[in-house]
């Protein structure tokens, strides 16, 4: 039984598109502007036709949201077709009209014009082509945008980029600086692709793709291509091998193949893997804290129809759009004579837009699997269930990460806890200072907080892949998505909970974010960070009234209790 269901209705030039999404949990902050972001991304792309200049793509949420927050009831969305009122009010009127317009009797090769007429008995092929149009995917993108708000709250991110247009292919791998995003934040990776008009990740591919589109335009033709969809942050264990219709790879393939003009789907390195020996295909496993990590991901994050913790990777091939400006030969169904096919306004190339649609359908599929795995009807319940899912996925004794406000005692407790557990102790700020060759305040001064956070994430990646340790984190480390990603995958997070006034009395002077009034600033940080600590922490230790040794003792007990809950022990 599916947890997340959706239906769409509406014709390409009808009054509006309508969508209903059932199963959206309560407690997700959602506004129409959140849906509009991805609708505007779907409009982009070099080679698009005039329709996208006409449609403003402004969605309206009619149900399922109150005061900006989902309430658990079905979500209803409406997108009006601006082109309907301008040019199609009579031809696509719901009620009878005096002049319905000329019948379409010349089917286009490669479209559903003819097959739809045969299936439903239509004489006017417009009855087929209107609903078969890719215009319908705008509503799927809108509904998926709502789902992506929920996924984002759980640090599950979906993104895409174009890998080929026509005969032009992007080089393999990711450009420098994007490898970490590919593993940790697929949505941010997609936004980088959006900076290119063809949604390419490097300038060489951008130029080559544009050349292909321009050549098709010169020849009054259309051109297809391929794109990749990635999902990062999925916990292991989504999907199942127990029944054919529960395998997540099958559900992903079905979702992508349901997009108009998609004619091939690849999971991981599927096509290339078919040409190689198994020793070069299957991904060797390595230890990373309490998790099992892989240097390669040829499987695309799926083994046996189940997620394995690596990024989920799927690719799809889009054929050239069926409406060819230099119309192909067809048969006029009204006369039986051979003639040029009917031509609708269309695109030269829609692969960049199709990739955004690919994000949408994959998001809907993985969200359904995630809700099935986690259960729960509200975002709070999902957060708690997600913690348990990641705890279960740590099959080996893992790192112990300590979080909390500056002054909560992380640096003092870490070596004491490490001694009790018989493992190493690491202070992440000290690691960063050694790598940068300067103290944290100077890093902040020279590189701003953003530069420091990038160094912090890089240091955490290195620690996560190393031997089991107790790791004292900086107070703001868990605000970075990449840091959260590796903490979940490789160890347990313990929050040293301390009130702001106690932390202010302990925090050394000169901390970059505390300024001249540390007490007031720590109160602000507590208001912002404590809810994040509470949401993420696998265990909480209340610090007031305890010595560092006593806190370490309680942390050791909490760590051992968490280890006892592992699925494999």
XYZ file of C-alpha atoms in Angstrom:
569
model
C 0.000 0.000 0.000
C 1.411 3.369 -0.987
C 1.726 6.107 1.631
C 1.848 8.957 -0.860
C -0.690 9.206 -3.671
C -1.268 11.862 -6.279
C -3.529 12.580 -9.221
C -3.354 15.280 -11.872
C -5.977 16.559 -14.301
C -6.099 19.131 -17.064
C -5.336 19.591 -20.737
C -2.455 21.477 -22.290
C -4.619 24.388 -23.469
C -7.519 23.880 -21.073
C -8.448 26.312 -18.318
C -6.038 24.898 -15.718
C -4.040 22.011 -14.346
C -5.286 20.479 -11.111
C -3.438 18.196 -8.697
C -4.173 16.385 -5.455
C -1.452 14.956 -3.202
C -2.590 12.635 -0.425
C -0.311 11.482 2.400
C 1.653 14.666 3.025
C 2.597 14.709 6.738
C 1.513 17.535 9.005
C 3.938 20.155 10.231
C 5.809 21.003 7.006
C 6.161 24.721 6.272
C 4.749 25.238 2.780
C 3.785 28.255 0.689
C 2.863 28.624 -2.967
C 6.228 30.285 -3.594
C 7.949 27.020 -2.654
C 6.075 25.272 -5.463
C 6.778 28.120 -7.856
C 10.549 27.751 -7.486
C 10.608 24.434 -9.313
C 7.904 25.469 -11.778
C 10.142 28.348 -12.841
C 13.106 25.953 -13.101
C 11.005 23.740 -15.387
C 10.483 26.685 -17.747
C 14.184 27.220 -18.321
C 16.480 25.775 -20.940
C 18.042 26.829 -24.215
C 15.863 25.520 -27.027
C 12.495 25.957 -25.339
C 9.581 27.243 -27.401
C 7.267 30.219 -26.996
C 4.792 28.560 -24.631
C 7.061 29.032 -21.632
C 7.171 32.780 -22.278
C 3.377 32.897 -22.076
C 2.749 30.825 -18.956
C 3.602 32.597 -15.686
C 3.315 29.282 -13.783
C 1.817 30.721 -10.621
C 0.387 27.908 -8.471
C -2.422 28.256 -5.953
C -2.710 25.987 -2.919
C -6.409 25.360 -2.309
C -6.342 22.810 0.509
C -4.075 20.921 2.898
C -2.233 23.974 4.263
C -3.252 26.363 7.028
C -1.262 29.452 7.947
C 1.710 28.201 5.950
C 1.924 24.723 7.503
C 0.620 21.409 6.176
C -2.157 19.906 8.318
C -2.080 16.280 7.148
C -5.111 16.453 4.846
C -4.816 16.162 1.037
C -2.982 18.983 -0.693
C -4.876 20.549 -3.609
C -3.051 22.711 -6.163
C -4.268 24.719 -9.167
C -2.166 26.166 -12.008
C -4.116 28.263 -14.482
C -3.112 28.068 -18.141
C -2.710 31.695 -19.206
C -2.700 30.661 -22.872
C -6.255 29.323 -22.535
C -7.864 32.723 -22.094
C -5.653 34.300 -24.750
C -6.169 31.878 -27.605
C -8.020 28.703 -26.632
C -11.143 29.721 -24.719
C -13.508 28.451 -27.451
C -11.488 25.564 -28.844
C -10.914 24.095 -25.353
C -14.131 25.279 -23.696
C -15.735 22.902 -21.215
C -19.276 23.866 -22.289
C -20.547 23.552 -25.889
C -19.676 26.468 -28.187
C -20.934 27.595 -31.571
C -17.512 27.234 -33.238
C -15.290 24.526 -31.692
C -12.549 25.100 -34.258
C -11.046 22.910 -36.968
C -10.643 19.234 -36.216
C -7.117 17.839 -36.096
C -6.969 14.828 -38.418
C -3.245 14.569 -39.268
C -1.513 12.573 -36.486
C 2.102 13.324 -35.609
C 4.552 10.407 -35.746
C 5.940 9.704 -32.292
C 3.021 11.296 -30.427
C -0.143 9.891 -28.846
C -2.408 11.549 -31.427
C -3.239 8.341 -33.300
C -2.990 5.819 -30.475
C -5.227 7.967 -28.276
C -7.808 8.257 -31.047
C -7.840 4.477 -31.444
C -8.094 3.869 -27.690
C -10.852 6.368 -26.915
C -12.591 6.563 -30.298
C -11.841 10.243 -30.887
C -12.458 11.773 -34.282
C -10.728 15.037 -33.387
C -7.114 14.208 -32.465
C -6.970 17.264 -30.205
C -8.789 15.189 -27.602
C -5.705 12.959 -27.488
C -2.854 15.394 -27.888
C -4.055 17.835 -25.236
C -3.823 15.422 -22.317
C -0.827 13.492 -23.717
C 1.156 16.741 -23.822
C 4.077 17.183 -21.446
C 2.203 20.200 -20.076
C 0.789 17.773 -17.496
C 4.230 17.442 -15.926
C 3.992 21.009 -14.601
C 1.558 19.762 -11.992
C 3.771 16.818 -11.072
C 6.605 19.294 -10.543
C 4.355 21.429 -8.300
C 3.221 18.482 -6.172
C 6.761 17.159 -5.929
C 7.954 20.598 -4.792
C 5.709 20.202 -1.753
C 7.152 16.755 -1.092
C 10.672 18.147 -1.455
C 9.953 20.536 1.418
C 9.370 17.496 3.608
C 12.412 15.672 2.230
C 14.572 18.736 2.800
C 13.562 18.822 6.471
C 14.953 15.267 6.678
C 18.124 16.240 4.761
C 17.094 14.173 1.744
C 17.937 16.216 -1.358
C 17.067 15.632 -5.003
C 18.787 17.211 -8.005
C 19.595 16.739 -11.667
C 21.837 17.878 -14.496
C 22.067 17.226 -18.224
C 24.631 14.675 -19.385
C 24.143 14.840 -23.167
C 22.324 16.671 -25.946
C 22.229 14.888 -29.286
C 25.681 13.483 -29.979
C 27.419 15.826 -27.505
C 28.269 14.237 -24.154
C 29.580 15.776 -20.940
C 32.823 14.342 -19.629
C 32.559 11.719 -16.898
C 32.886 12.726 -13.274
C 32.264 16.060 -11.600
C 34.145 19.329 -12.052
C 36.456 20.367 -9.191
C 34.513 21.609 -6.193
C 31.331 19.698 -6.990
C 32.315 16.184 -5.859
C 31.231 16.819 -2.273
C 27.876 18.263 -3.358
C 27.287 15.169 -5.486
C 27.609 13.050 -2.346
C 25.964 15.326 0.211
C 23.512 17.788 -1.383
C 21.988 16.949 -4.758
C 19.654 19.950 -4.646
C 22.548 22.389 -4.386
C 24.267 20.527 -7.216
C 21.165 21.066 -9.361
C 21.167 24.782 -8.589
C 24.734 24.922 -9.887
C 23.489 23.241 -13.074
C 20.727 25.869 -13.304
C 23.413 28.501 -13.858
C 23.861 26.986 -17.330
C 21.100 27.537 -19.914
C 21.397 23.860 -20.845
C 21.871 22.736 -17.212
C 25.398 21.457 -17.813
C 27.942 21.242 -14.990
C 30.967 22.423 -16.971
C 31.581 25.064 -19.612
C 32.785 22.648 -22.295
C 29.550 20.662 -22.125
C 27.523 23.888 -22.058
C 29.029 24.993 -25.357
C 28.744 21.574 -27.005
C 25.098 21.207 -25.986
C 24.181 24.639 -27.333
C 25.813 23.804 -30.667
C 23.637 20.696 -30.979
C 20.465 22.675 -30.278
C 21.410 25.412 -32.744
C 22.098 22.819 -35.450
C 18.635 21.306 -34.897
C 17.078 24.779 -35.126
C 18.855 25.442 -38.442
C 17.478 22.204 -39.834
C 13.966 22.864 -38.490
C 14.287 19.740 -36.391
C 14.312 18.636 -32.741
C 16.956 16.979 -30.577
C 16.903 14.834 -27.432
C 19.478 13.851 -24.828
C 20.076 12.383 -21.403
C 20.068 13.606 -17.825
C 21.018 12.329 -14.378
C 18.925 12.510 -11.214
C 20.638 12.088 -7.837
C 19.213 11.730 -4.343
C 21.464 12.318 -1.338
C 20.776 11.690 2.337
C 18.568 8.604 1.975
C 19.024 6.182 4.870
C 19.750 2.544 4.022
C 16.761 0.214 3.992
C 14.243 1.933 1.693
C 12.486 -0.440 -0.689
C 12.410 -4.216 -0.460
C 13.376 -7.335 -2.386
C 10.451 -9.287 -0.899
C 8.006 -8.474 -3.718
C 8.525 -7.258 -7.273
C 6.456 -4.116 -6.790
C 8.384 -3.067 -3.671
C 11.827 -2.890 -5.285
C 12.822 0.760 -5.271
C 14.831 0.448 -8.497
C 11.658 -0.715 -10.265
C 9.664 2.158 -8.794
C 12.291 4.698 -9.857
C 12.418 3.263 -13.370
C 8.638 3.391 -13.616
C 8.557 6.988 -12.394
C 11.107 8.206 -14.927
C 9.602 6.216 -17.805
C 6.237 7.852 -17.097
C 7.590 11.217 -18.294
C 6.562 11.922 -21.899
C 9.393 11.239 -24.397
C 11.546 9.275 -21.911
C 12.513 6.046 -23.670
C 15.316 4.552 -21.577
C 16.198 4.525 -17.875
C 19.527 3.564 -16.312
C 20.136 2.848 -12.610
C 23.679 3.453 -11.462
C 26.123 2.579 -14.233
C 23.692 0.066 -15.669
C 24.598 0.128 -19.351
C 28.348 0.276 -18.795
C 28.189 -2.410 -16.102
C 26.694 -4.802 -18.629
C 29.971 -4.688 -20.609
C 32.375 -5.343 -17.698
C 33.445 -8.226 -15.475
C 31.879 -8.275 -12.036
C 35.119 -7.391 -10.257
C 35.018 -3.997 -11.994
C 31.300 -3.435 -11.390
C 30.459 -4.186 -7.774
C 31.426 -1.572 -5.191
C 33.993 -2.738 -2.590
C 33.065 -1.935 1.006
C 35.166 -0.065 3.554
C 34.773 0.797 7.214
C 33.845 4.366 8.097
C 33.192 4.741 11.806
C 30.040 2.726 12.445
C 29.012 2.734 8.816
C 29.915 0.802 5.700
C 31.173 3.157 2.982
C 32.106 2.678 -0.669
C 34.662 4.582 -2.730
C 32.671 3.812 -5.898
C 28.938 3.831 -6.518
C 28.430 1.824 -9.701
C 25.249 0.393 -8.154
C 23.717 3.856 -7.894
C 22.869 3.509 -4.214
C 20.625 0.455 -4.709
C 21.361 -3.189 -3.968
C 18.596 -5.778 -4.133
C 16.031 -3.047 -4.723
C 17.003 -1.407 -1.388
C 18.942 1.789 -0.677
C 22.428 1.189 0.747
C 23.267 4.693 2.005
C 25.182 5.892 -1.038
C 23.623 8.541 -3.308
C 20.800 7.169 -5.421
C 21.674 7.685 -9.094
C 19.367 7.259 -12.091
C 19.645 8.455 -15.661
C 17.046 8.842 -18.379
C 17.150 9.253 -22.149
C 14.708 11.604 -23.837
C 13.874 11.189 -27.504
C 13.592 14.269 -29.728
C 10.222 15.980 -29.322
C 7.594 14.532 -31.676
C 6.452 17.882 -33.068
C 9.067 18.377 -35.792
C 8.859 21.849 -37.425
C 9.727 20.344 -40.820
C 6.625 18.151 -40.532
C 6.990 14.426 -41.172
C 4.775 12.453 -43.497
C 1.410 11.386 -42.119
C -2.042 10.223 -43.202
C -5.076 12.496 -43.037
C -7.678 10.419 -41.212
C -10.530 12.500 -42.663
C -9.549 11.833 -46.315
C -7.097 8.936 -46.248
C -4.589 10.981 -48.223
C -0.904 11.317 -47.408
C 0.020 14.751 -46.103
C 2.390 16.542 -43.719
C 1.686 15.909 -40.039
C -0.095 18.416 -37.854
C 2.304 20.877 -36.155
C 1.784 22.354 -32.686
C 3.911 25.060 -31.102
C 6.763 23.188 -29.455
C 10.412 23.157 -28.359
C 13.590 22.371 -30.241
C 15.004 20.720 -27.119
C 13.403 20.154 -23.714
C 16.039 17.968 -22.049
C 17.000 20.613 -19.410
C 13.329 20.935 -18.450
C 12.802 17.179 -18.540
C 15.618 16.817 -16.005
C 13.664 19.023 -13.583
C 10.611 16.836 -14.200
C 12.876 13.852 -13.520
C 13.718 15.327 -10.130
C 10.005 15.621 -9.425
C 8.983 12.069 -10.232
C 11.976 10.611 -8.405
C 11.214 12.797 -5.374
C 7.647 11.488 -5.315
C 8.860 7.881 -5.544
C 11.529 8.112 -2.845
C 9.232 10.124 -0.550
C 6.661 7.349 -0.740
C 9.332 4.757 0.114
C 10.684 6.919 2.934
C 7.247 7.417 4.483
C 6.616 3.674 4.198
C 9.882 3.034 6.023
C 9.518 5.673 8.745
C 5.784 5.749 9.369
C 4.310 8.664 11.271
C 1.834 11.363 10.328
C 3.750 14.484 11.352
C 7.179 15.940 10.747
C 8.129 15.495 14.412
C 7.365 11.777 14.208
C 9.397 11.500 11.021
C 12.421 13.123 12.649
C 12.310 10.630 15.515
C 11.878 7.684 13.157
C 14.717 8.908 10.948
C 17.082 8.904 13.935
C 16.119 5.282 14.636
C 16.574 4.319 10.981
C 20.109 5.730 10.920
C 20.932 4.108 14.271
C 19.881 0.750 12.839
C 22.056 1.325 9.766
C 25.247 1.645 11.869
C 26.202 -2.007 11.848
C 29.575 -1.534 13.585
C 30.705 0.403 16.669
C 30.746 4.015 15.494
C 32.181 7.407 16.253
C 30.771 9.336 19.182
C 30.170 12.965 18.224
C 29.625 15.593 20.938
C 27.583 18.694 20.120
C 26.415 21.657 22.172
C 26.845 25.372 22.659
C 30.286 26.927 23.146
C 31.137 26.433 26.802
C 29.030 23.278 27.234
C 32.197 21.269 27.921
C 32.713 19.266 24.737
C 36.492 19.731 24.588
C 36.921 18.802 28.263
C 34.619 15.792 28.131
C 35.896 14.286 24.851
C 39.265 12.926 26.124
C 37.668 11.608 29.324
C 34.962 9.827 27.334
C 37.516 8.479 24.868
C 39.497 6.959 27.732
C 36.390 5.208 29.053
C 35.596 3.786 25.599
C 39.190 2.941 24.745
C 39.283 4.992 21.542
C 40.946 8.194 20.305
C 39.769 11.706 21.044
C 39.577 14.442 18.392
C 38.764 18.127 18.816
C 37.487 19.235 15.413
C 38.394 22.903 15.923
C 41.986 21.875 16.682
C 42.017 19.760 13.519
C 40.874 22.765 11.523
C 43.505 25.027 13.095
C 46.296 22.564 12.305
C 45.137 22.295 8.709
C 44.810 26.061 8.247
C 47.954 26.968 10.194
C 46.106 29.653 12.160
C 43.582 29.832 15.047
C 39.835 29.794 14.511
C 39.335 33.557 15.117
C 41.853 34.345 12.366
C 40.126 31.901 9.991
C 36.816 33.687 10.636
C 38.453 37.070 10.091
C 40.131 36.046 6.831
C 37.517 33.735 5.310
C 34.238 34.679 7.054
C 31.959 32.118 8.659
C 31.241 30.500 5.269
C 34.925 29.766 4.741
C 35.255 28.324 8.219
C 32.183 26.102 7.736
C 33.663 24.735 4.495
C 36.886 23.850 6.343
C 34.823 22.345 9.150
C 32.888 20.096 6.751
C 36.098 18.956 5.052
C 37.691 18.118 8.408
C 34.627 16.161 9.466
C 34.644 14.137 6.227
C 38.216 13.080 6.927
C 37.472 12.187 10.538
C 34.307 10.256 9.609
C 36.262 7.976 7.261
C 38.938 7.285 9.886
C 39.238 5.059 12.967
C 36.529 5.136 15.619
C 36.913 8.231 17.795
C 35.192 10.599 20.151
C 34.829 13.860 18.224
C 34.172 17.211 19.915
C 32.310 19.346 17.357
C 32.180 23.096 17.127
C 28.906 24.571 18.333
C 27.641 25.372 14.835
C 28.994 22.316 13.018
C 25.646 20.514 12.796
C 24.123 23.483 10.970
C 26.021 22.332 7.858
C 24.229 19.696 5.800
C 27.412 17.880 4.841
C 28.417 17.547 8.487
C 25.016 16.113 9.380
C 25.308 13.687 6.468
C 28.526 12.091 7.729
C 27.504 12.121 11.382
C 24.378 10.122 10.544
C 26.310 7.662 8.422
C 29.211 6.967 10.768
C 28.320 7.490 14.414
C 26.106 8.605 17.273
C 25.504 12.239 18.233
C 25.319 13.186 21.918
C 24.106 16.634 22.914
C 25.677 18.204 25.990
C 22.713 20.346 26.984
C 23.646 23.397 29.013
C 21.831 26.714 29.572
C 23.204 29.786 27.879
C 24.169 31.530 31.138
C 26.288 28.562 32.238
C 27.980 28.440 28.828
C 28.636 32.200 28.996
C 30.428 31.783 32.309
C 32.646 29.063 30.854
C 33.257 30.158 27.270
C 36.733 31.622 26.738
C 36.994 35.147 25.400
C 37.770 35.738 21.758
C 35.244 33.292 20.316
C 34.380 34.632 16.823
C 30.600 34.500 17.171
C 30.294 35.731 20.784
C 31.507 39.308 20.385
C 31.646 41.743 23.272
C 28.463 40.492 24.952
C 28.850 36.709 25.139
C 25.852 36.139 27.437
C 23.397 37.859 25.113
C 24.944 36.256 22.052
C 24.863 32.760 23.583
C 21.184 33.234 24.402
C 20.594 33.984 20.710
C 22.638 30.959 19.650
C 20.729 28.738 22.073
C 17.400 29.856 20.626
C 18.605 29.013 17.117
C 20.662 25.898 17.760
C 18.988 24.024 20.615
C 16.052 22.910 18.406
C 18.571 21.555 15.880
C 20.533 19.699 18.564
C 17.297 18.246 19.925
C 16.146 17.075 16.502
C 19.439 15.406 15.609
C 20.841 14.052 18.871
C 20.728 10.324 19.551
C 21.168 11.016 23.294
C 21.015 14.074 25.567
C 23.133 14.692 28.670
C 22.143 17.563 30.968
C 25.355 19.276 32.034
C 24.361 21.591 34.960
C 25.621 20.376 38.338
C 27.946 17.723 36.868
C 31.724 17.629 36.661
C 33.395 16.860 33.338
C 34.154 13.332 34.620
C 30.503 12.781 35.537
C 29.344 14.032 32.130
C 31.836 11.680 30.475
C 30.461 8.787 32.527
C 26.907 9.507 31.448
C 28.044 9.896 27.819
C 29.783 6.519 27.996
C 26.600 4.878 29.296
C 24.570 6.547 26.549
C 27.042 5.455 23.849
C 26.991 1.852 25.091
C 23.195 1.868 25.162
C 23.100 3.113 21.581
C 25.582 0.449 20.508
C 23.380 -2.204 22.141
C 20.524 -1.157 19.825
C 22.467 -1.894 16.648
C 20.832 -4.364 14.271
C 24.106 -6.334 14.015
C 25.901 -6.977 17.298
